[in-house]
PDB file of C-alpha atoms in Angstrom:
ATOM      1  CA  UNK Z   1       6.535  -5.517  20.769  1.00 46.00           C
ATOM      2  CA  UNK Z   2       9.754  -3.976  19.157  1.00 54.00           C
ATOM      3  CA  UNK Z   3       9.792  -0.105  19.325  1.00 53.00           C
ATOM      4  CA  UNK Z   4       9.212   0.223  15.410  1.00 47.00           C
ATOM      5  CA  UNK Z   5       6.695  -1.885  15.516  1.00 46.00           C
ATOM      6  CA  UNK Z   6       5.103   0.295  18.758  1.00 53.00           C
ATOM      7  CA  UNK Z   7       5.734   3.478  16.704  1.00 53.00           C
ATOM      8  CA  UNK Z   8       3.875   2.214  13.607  1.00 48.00           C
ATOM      9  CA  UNK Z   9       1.077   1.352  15.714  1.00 48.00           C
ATOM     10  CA  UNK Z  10       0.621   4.779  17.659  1.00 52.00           C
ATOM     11  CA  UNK Z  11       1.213   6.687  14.207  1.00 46.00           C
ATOM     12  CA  UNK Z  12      -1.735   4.827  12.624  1.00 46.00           C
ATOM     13  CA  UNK Z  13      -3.775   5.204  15.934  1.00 46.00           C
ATOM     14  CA  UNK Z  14      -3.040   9.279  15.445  1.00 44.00           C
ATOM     15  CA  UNK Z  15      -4.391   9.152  12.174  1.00 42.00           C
ATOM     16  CA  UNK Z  16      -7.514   6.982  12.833  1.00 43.00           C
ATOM     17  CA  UNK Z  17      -8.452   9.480  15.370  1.00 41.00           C
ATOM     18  CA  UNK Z  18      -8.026  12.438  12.966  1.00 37.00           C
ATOM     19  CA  UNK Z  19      -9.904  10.809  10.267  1.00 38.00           C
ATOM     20  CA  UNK Z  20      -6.923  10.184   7.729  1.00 39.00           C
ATOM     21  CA  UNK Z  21      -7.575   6.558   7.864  1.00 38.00           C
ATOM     22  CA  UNK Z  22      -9.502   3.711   9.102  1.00 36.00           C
ATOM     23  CA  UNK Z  23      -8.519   1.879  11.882  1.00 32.00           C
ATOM     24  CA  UNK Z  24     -10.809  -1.191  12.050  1.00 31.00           C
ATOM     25  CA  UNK Z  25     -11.082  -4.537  12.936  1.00 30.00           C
ATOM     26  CA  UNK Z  26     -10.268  -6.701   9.811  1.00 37.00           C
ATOM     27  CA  UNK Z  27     -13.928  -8.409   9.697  1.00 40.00           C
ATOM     28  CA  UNK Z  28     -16.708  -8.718   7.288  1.00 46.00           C
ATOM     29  CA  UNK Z  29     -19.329  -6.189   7.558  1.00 45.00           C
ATOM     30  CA  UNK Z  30     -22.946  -6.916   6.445  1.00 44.00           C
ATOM     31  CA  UNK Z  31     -24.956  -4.210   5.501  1.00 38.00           C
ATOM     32  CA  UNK Z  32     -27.973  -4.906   3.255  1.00 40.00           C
ATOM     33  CA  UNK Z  33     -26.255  -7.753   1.962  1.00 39.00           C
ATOM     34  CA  UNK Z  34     -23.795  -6.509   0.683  1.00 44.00           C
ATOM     35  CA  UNK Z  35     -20.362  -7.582   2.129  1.00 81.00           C
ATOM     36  CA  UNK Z  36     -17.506  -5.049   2.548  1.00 89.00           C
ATOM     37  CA  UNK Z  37     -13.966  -5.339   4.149  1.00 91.00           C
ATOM     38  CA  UNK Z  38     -12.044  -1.899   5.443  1.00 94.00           C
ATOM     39  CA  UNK Z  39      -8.567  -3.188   7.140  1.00 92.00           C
ATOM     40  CA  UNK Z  40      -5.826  -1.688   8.131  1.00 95.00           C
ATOM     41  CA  UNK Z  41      -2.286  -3.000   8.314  1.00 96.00           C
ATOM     42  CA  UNK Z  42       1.341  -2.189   9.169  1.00 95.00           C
ATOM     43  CA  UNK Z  43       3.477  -2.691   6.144  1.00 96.00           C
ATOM     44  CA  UNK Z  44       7.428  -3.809   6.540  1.00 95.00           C
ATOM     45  CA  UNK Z  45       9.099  -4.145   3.622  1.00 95.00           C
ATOM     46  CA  UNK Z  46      11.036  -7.358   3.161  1.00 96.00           C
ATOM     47  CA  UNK Z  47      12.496  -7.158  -0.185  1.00 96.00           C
ATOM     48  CA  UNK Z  48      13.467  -4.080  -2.674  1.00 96.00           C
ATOM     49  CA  UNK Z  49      15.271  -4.384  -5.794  1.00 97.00           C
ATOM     50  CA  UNK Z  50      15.402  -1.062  -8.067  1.00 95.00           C
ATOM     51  CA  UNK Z  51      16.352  -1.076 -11.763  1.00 96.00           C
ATOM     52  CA  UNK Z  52      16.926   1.391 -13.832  1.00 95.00           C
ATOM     53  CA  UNK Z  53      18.501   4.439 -11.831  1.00 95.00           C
ATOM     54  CA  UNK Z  54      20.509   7.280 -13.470  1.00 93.00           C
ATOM     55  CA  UNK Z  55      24.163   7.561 -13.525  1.00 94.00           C
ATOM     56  CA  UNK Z  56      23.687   8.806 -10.272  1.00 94.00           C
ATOM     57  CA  UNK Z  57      21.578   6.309  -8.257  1.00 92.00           C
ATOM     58  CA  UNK Z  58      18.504   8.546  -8.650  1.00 90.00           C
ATOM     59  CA  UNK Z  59      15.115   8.198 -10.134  1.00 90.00           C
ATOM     60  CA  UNK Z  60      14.263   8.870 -13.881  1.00 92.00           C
ATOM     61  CA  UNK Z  61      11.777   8.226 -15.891  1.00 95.00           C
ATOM     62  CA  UNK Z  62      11.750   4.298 -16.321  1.00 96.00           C
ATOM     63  CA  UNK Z  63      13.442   3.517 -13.019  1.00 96.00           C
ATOM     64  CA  UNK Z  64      11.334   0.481 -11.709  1.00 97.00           C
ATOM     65  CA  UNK Z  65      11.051  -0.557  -8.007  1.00 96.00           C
ATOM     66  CA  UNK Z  66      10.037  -4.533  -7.555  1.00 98.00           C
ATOM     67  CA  UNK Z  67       9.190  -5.248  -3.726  1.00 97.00           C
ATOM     68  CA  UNK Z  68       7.799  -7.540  -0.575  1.00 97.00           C
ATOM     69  CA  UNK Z  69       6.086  -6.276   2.125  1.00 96.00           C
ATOM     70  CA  UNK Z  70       5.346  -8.383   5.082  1.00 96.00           C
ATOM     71  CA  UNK Z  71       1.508  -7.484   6.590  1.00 96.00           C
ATOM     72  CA  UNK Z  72       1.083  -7.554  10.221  1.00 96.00           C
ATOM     73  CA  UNK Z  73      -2.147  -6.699  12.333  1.00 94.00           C
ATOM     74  CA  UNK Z  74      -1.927  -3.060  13.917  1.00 93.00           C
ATOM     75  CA  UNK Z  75      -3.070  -4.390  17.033  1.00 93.00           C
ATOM     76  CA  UNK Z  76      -1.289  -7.006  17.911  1.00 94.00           C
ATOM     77  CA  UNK Z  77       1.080  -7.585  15.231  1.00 94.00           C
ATOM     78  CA  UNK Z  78       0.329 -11.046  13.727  1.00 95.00           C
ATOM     79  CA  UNK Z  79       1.013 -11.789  10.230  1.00 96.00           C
ATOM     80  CA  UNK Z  80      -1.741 -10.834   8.524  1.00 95.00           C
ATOM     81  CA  UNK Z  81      -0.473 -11.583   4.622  1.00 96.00           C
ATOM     82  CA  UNK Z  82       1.966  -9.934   2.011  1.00 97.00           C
ATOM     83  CA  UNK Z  83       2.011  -7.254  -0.920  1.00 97.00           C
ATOM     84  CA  UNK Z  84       3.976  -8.339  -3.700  1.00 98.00           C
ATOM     85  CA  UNK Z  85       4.438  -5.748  -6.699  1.00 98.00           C
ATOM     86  CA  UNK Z  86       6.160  -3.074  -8.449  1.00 98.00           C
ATOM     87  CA  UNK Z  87       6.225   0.547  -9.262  1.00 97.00           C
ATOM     88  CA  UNK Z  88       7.408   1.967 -12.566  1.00 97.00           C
ATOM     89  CA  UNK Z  89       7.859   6.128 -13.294  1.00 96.00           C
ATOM     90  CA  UNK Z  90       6.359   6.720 -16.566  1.00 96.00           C
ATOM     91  CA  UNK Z  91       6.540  10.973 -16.514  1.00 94.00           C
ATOM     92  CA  UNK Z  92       8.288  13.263 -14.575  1.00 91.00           C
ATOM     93  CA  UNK Z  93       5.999  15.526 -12.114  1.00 80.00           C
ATOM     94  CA  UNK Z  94       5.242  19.120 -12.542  1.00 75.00           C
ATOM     95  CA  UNK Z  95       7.793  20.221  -9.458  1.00 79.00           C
ATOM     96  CA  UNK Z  96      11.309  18.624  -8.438  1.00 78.00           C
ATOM     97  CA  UNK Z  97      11.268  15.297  -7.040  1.00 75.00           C
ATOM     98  CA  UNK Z  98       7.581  14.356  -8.295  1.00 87.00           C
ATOM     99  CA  UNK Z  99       7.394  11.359 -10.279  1.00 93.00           C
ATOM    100  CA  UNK Z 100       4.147   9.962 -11.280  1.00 95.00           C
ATOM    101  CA  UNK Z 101       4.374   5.894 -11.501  1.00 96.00           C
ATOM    102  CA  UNK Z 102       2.091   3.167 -12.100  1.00 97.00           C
ATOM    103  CA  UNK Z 103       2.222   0.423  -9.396  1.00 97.00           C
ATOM    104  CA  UNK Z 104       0.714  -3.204  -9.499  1.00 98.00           C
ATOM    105  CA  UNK Z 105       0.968  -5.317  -6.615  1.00 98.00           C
ATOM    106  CA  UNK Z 106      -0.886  -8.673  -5.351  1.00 98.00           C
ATOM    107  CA  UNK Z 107      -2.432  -7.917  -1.767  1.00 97.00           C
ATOM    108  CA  UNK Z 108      -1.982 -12.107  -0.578  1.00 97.00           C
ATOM    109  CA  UNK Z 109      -4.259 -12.124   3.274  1.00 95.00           C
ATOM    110  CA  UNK Z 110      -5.199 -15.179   4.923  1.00 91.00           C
ATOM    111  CA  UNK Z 111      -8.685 -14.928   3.370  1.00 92.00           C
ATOM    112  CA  UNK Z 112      -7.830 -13.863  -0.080  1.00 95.00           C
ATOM    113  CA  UNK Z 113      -6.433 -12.036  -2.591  1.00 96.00           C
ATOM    114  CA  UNK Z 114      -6.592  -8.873  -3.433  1.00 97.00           C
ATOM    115  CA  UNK Z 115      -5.105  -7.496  -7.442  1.00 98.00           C
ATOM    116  CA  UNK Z 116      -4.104  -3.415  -6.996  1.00 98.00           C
ATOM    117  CA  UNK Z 117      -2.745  -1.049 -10.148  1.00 98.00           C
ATOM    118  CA  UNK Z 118      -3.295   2.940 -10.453  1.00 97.00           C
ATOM    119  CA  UNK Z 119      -0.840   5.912 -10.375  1.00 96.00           C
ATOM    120  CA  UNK Z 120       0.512   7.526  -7.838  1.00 95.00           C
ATOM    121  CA  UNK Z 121       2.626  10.694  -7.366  1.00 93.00           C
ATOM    122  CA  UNK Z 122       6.464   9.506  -5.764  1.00 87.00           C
ATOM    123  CA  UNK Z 123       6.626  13.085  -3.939  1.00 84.00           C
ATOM    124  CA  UNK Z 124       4.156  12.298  -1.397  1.00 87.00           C
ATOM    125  CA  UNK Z 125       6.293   9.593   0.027  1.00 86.00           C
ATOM    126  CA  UNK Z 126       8.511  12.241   1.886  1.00 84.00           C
ATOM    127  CA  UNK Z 127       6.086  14.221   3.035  1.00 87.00           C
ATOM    128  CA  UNK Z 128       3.945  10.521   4.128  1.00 90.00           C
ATOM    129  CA  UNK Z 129       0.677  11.561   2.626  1.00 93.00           C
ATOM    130  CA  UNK Z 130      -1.251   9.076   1.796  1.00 94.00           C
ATOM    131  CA  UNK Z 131      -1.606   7.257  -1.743  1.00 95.00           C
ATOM    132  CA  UNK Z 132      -4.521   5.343  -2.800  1.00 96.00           C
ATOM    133  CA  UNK Z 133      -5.047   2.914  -5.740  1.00 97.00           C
ATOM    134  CA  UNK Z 134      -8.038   0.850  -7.551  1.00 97.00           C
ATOM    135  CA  UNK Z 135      -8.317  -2.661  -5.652  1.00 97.00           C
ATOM    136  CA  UNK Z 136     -10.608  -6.051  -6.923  1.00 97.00           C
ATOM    137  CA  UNK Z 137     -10.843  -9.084  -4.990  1.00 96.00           C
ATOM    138  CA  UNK Z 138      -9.490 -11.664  -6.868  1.00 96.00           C
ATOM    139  CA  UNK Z 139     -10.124 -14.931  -4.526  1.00 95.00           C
ATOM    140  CA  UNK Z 140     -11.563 -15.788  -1.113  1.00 94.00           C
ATOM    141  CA  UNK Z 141     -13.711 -13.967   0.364  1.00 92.00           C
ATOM    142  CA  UNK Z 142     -12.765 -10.745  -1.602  1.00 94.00           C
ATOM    143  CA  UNK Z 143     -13.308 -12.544  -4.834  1.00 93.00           C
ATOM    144  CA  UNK Z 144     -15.253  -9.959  -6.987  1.00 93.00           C
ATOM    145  CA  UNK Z 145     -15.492  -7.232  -4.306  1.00 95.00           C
ATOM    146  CA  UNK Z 146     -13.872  -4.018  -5.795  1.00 96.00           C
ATOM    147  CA  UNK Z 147     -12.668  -0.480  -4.054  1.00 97.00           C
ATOM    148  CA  UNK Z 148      -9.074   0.900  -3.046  1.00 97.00           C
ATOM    149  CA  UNK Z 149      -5.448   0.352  -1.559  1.00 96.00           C
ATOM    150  CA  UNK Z 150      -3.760   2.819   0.387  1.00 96.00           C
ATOM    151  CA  UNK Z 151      -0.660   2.869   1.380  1.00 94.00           C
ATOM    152  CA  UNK Z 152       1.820   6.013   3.673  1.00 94.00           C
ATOM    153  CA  UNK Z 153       5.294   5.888   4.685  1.00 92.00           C
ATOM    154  CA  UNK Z 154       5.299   5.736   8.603  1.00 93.00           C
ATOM    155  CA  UNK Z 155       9.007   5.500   8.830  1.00 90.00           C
ATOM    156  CA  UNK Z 156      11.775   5.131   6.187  1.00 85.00           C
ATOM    157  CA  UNK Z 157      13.543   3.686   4.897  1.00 80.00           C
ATOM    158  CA  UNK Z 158      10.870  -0.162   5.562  1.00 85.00           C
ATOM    159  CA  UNK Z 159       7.625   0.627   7.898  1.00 91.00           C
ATOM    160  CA  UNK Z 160       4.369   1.649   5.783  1.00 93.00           C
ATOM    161  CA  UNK Z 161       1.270   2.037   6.942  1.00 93.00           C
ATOM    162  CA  UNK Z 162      -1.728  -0.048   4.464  1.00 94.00           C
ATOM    163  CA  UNK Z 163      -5.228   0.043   3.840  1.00 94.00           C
ATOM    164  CA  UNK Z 164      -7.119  -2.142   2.235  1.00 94.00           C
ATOM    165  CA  UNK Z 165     -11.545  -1.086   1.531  1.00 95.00           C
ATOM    166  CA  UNK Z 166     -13.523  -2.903  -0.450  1.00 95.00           C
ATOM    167  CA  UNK Z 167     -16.990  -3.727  -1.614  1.00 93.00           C
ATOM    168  CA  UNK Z 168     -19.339  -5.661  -3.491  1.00 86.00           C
TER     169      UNK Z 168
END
């Protein structure tokens, strides 16, 4: 296990124990009949490609990030699927370096599909607080199953930490 890879994994085992997030084994849960599916990944990004930034490199309103993130199992790190979207800044925030964006991204696991859009505030990446987002199961097993993506920056610039809950 490379030493990223080992970092990622005791970060997200700190914050399952405080609560932050669920760390759970990705399996289907009956309860009542109703299925639900709470998993928790580790998120390397693959592919980034940013359009545009200012004169300067830097954000601004309109500045759109396209990426690939590879999903691999916090346990033992198998590939577990991929997270294919974007992120565009529509406003600027209320205090320096907040932007607030709207992402969309396809959630692709071995048992389905998952579609994810919302907004999210670009100055809680630094700080790695978590950001969550509206989630619907588009095929598979998650096929009309609805809930919540959520996603924290474990360590830049590539290694994210992702959460995936939903329910029917």
């Amino acid at each position: 296990m490379s030493s990223l890879f080992a970092r990622a994994v005791g970060l997200l085992a700190t914050l399952a124990a405080t609560g932050a997030v669920g760390l759970v084994a990705a399996a289907p849960a009956e309860a009542g009949g109703r299925r639900s599916y709470d998993e928790t990944y580790v998120e390397t990004i693959t592919k980034m490609v940013f359009s545009n930034l200012d004169p300067q490199g830097r954000d601004q309103v309109g500045t759109r990030r396209d990426y690939t993130t590879a999903l691999s199992d916090p346990k033992d790190g198998a590939a577990e699927g991929t997270v294919t979207g974007y992120c565009v800044i529509l406003w600027p925030g209320p205090t320096e370096g907040h932007f607030t964006s709207y992402c969309s991204e396809t959630v692709a696991l071995t048992r389905g599909s998952v579609f994810t859009w919302g907004l999210v505030d670009t100055g809680k990446v630094p700080a790695r607080e978590v950001m969550t987002i509206n989630a619907v199961g588009v095929s598979g097993e998650y096929r009309h199953l609805r809930g919540t993506r959520s996603f924290w920056l474990v360590q830049e610039p590539v290694l994210w930490g992702g959460r995936v809950a939903l329910r029917r």
